[in-house]
C-alpha positions in Angstrom: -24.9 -2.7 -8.7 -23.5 -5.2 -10.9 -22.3 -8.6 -9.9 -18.7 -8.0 -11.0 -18.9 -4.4 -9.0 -20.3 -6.6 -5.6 -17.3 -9.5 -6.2 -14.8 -6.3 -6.0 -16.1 -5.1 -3.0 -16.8 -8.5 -1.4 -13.3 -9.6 -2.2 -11.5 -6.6 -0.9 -14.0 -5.0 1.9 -13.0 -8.4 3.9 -9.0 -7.5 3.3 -9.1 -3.2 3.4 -8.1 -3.6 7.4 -5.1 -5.6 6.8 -3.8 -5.0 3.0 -0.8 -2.7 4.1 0.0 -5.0 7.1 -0.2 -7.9 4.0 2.3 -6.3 2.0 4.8 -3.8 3.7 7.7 -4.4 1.3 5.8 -2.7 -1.2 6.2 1.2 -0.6 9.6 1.5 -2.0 7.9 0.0 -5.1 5.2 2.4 -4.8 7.7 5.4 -4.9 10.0 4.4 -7.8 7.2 3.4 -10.6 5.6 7.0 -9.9 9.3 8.4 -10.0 9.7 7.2 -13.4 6.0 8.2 -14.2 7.5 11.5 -15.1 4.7 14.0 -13.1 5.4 17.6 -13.2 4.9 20.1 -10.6 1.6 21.1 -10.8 -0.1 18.0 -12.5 -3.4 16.6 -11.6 -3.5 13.2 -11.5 -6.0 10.6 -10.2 -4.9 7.3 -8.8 -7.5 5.0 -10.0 -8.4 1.9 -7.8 -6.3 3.8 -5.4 -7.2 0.7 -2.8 -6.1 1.9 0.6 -3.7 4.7 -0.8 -0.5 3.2 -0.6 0.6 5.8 -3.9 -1.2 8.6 -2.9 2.6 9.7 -0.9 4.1 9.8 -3.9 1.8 11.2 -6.4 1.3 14.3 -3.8 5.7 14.5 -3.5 5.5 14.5 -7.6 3.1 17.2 -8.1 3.9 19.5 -5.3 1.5 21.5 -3.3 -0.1 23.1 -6.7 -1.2 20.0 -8.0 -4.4 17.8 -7.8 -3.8 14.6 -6.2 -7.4 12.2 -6.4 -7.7 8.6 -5.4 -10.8 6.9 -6.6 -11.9 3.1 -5.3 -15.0 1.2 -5.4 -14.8 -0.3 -2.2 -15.6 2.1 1.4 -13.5 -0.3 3.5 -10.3 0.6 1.0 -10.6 4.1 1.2 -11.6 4.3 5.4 -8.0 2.5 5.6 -6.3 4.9 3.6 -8.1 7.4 6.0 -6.7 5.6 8.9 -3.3 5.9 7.4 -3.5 9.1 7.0 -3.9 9.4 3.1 -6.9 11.5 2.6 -4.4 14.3 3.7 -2.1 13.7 0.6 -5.0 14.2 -1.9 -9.0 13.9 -2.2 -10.9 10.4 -1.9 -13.6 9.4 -3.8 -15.6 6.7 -3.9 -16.3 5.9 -7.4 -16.2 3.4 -9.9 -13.1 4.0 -12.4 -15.8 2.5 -15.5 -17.6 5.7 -14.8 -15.6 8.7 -13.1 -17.2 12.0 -11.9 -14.7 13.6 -14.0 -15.4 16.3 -17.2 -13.5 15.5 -20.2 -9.9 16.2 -20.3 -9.9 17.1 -16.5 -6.8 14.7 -15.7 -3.3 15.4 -16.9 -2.3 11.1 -16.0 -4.0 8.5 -14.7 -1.9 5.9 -12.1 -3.3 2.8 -11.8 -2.5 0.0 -9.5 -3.4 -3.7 -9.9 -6.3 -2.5 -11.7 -6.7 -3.8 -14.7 -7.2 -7.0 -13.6 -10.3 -6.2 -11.7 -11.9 -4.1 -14.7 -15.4 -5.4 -15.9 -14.6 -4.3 -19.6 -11.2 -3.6 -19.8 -11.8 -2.0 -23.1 -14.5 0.4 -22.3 -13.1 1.1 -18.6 -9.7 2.5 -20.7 -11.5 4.6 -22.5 -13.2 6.0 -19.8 -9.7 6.8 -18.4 -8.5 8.4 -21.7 -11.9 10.2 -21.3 -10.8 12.2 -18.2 -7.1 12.6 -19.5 -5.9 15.6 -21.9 -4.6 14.4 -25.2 -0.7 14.1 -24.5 -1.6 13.1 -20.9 -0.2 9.8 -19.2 -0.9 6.1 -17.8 0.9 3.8 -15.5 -0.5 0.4 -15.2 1.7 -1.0 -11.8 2.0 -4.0 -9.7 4.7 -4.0 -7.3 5.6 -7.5 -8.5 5.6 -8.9 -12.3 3.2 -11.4 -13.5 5.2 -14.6 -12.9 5.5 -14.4 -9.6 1.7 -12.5 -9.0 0.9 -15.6 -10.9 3.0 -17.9 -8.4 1.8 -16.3 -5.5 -2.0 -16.9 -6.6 -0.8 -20.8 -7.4 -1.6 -20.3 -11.3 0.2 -20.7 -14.5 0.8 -17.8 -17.1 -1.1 -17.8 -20.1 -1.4 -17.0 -23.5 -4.3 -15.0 -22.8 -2.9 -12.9 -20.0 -4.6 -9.7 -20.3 -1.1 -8.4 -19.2 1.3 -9.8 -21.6 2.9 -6.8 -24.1 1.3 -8.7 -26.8 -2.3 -8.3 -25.6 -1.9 -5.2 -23.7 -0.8 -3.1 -26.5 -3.8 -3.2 -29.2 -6.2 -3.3 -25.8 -4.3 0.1 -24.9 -4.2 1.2 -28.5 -7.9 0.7 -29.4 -9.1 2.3 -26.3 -7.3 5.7 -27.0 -3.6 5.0 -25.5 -0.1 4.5 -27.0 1.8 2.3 -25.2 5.3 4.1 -24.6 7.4 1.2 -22.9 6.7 -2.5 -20.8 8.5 -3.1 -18.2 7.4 -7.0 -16.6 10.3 -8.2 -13.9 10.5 -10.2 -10.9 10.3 -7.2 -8.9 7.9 -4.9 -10.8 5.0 -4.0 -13.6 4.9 -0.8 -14.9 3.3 -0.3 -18.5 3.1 3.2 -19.4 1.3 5.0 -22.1 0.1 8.2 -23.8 -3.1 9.2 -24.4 -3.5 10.3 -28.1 -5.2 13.2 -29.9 
């Protein structure tokens, strides 16, 4: 196991037990990005880094009882809490690392994804390895129930240039690893990027 796969775990196996309790103000966030996420009845969708399952609710109310609902996390103490919770009875946990899913090609209609692309490795490679399990046409939400200046206040950091995040960076990232993004949405209260994957 790499280092950067043992810093993930470390970091959030020691806060799985008390995320949800952290943050409870953040389910009515939860709901509206995967309401405008625009999943069909029917849909299979994984929710990637699915931590301790706080979207899994949703996802399951969006595709209805004939859909696939799958939440994927590196960490065991992430998906035991969204056990606990009673998640694994909205859709089907596995523990896996998004950089290399146990998924054929094209088995995904969309892909949500929840403060995960600031944990990726490779952010490059780990996107296309979500495009991989997504049908051309299919869909991405990147999501954070709050919007980068105030993440970034809450961590006691400034915004920079670099920011993986910011619409200038994060569009050629999502276009060279097989996505179009389709609109950016970065407020106090929310980040939502969502994209397409292309042919």
């Amino acid at each position: 196991m790499s280092e950067d796969h043992t810093h993930v775990q470390e970091f959030f196996g020691v806060r799985a037990a008390d995320w949800d309790r952290k943050f409870p103000e953040d389910g009515p966030a939860f709901a509206t990005a995967v309401a405008e996420f625009g999943l069909r009845p029917g849909d299979r969708v994984l929710d990637a880094g699915c931590g301790t399952g706080r979207a899994l609710t949703p996802l399951r109310a969006a595709v209805g009882p004939t859909g696939t609902v799958l939440g994927a996390d590196l960490t065991p103490q992430m998906l035991a809490a969204a056990q606990r919770a009673g998640r694994a009875e909205e859709g089907t946990l596995l523990l896996a690392d998004v950089a290399r899913l146990p998924l054929r090609d094209g088995a995904l209609d969309a892909v949500f994804a929840a403060g995960l692309i600031a944990h990726l490795p490779d952010p490059g490679a780990n996107l296309r390895e979500l495009a991989r399990v997504v049908r051309p046409g299919g869909r991405l939400a990147l999501f954070h129930p709050i919007g980068r200046a105030a993440l970034a206040a809450r961590h006691g950091r400034e915004l920079t240039p670099d920011d993986l995040r910011a619409e200038r960076n994060l569009g050629p990232l999502l276009a060279g690893s097989g996505w179009e993004m389709t609109s950016y949405a970065d407020e106090d209260a929310r980040f939502l990027v969502l994209a397409v994957r292309r042919a």
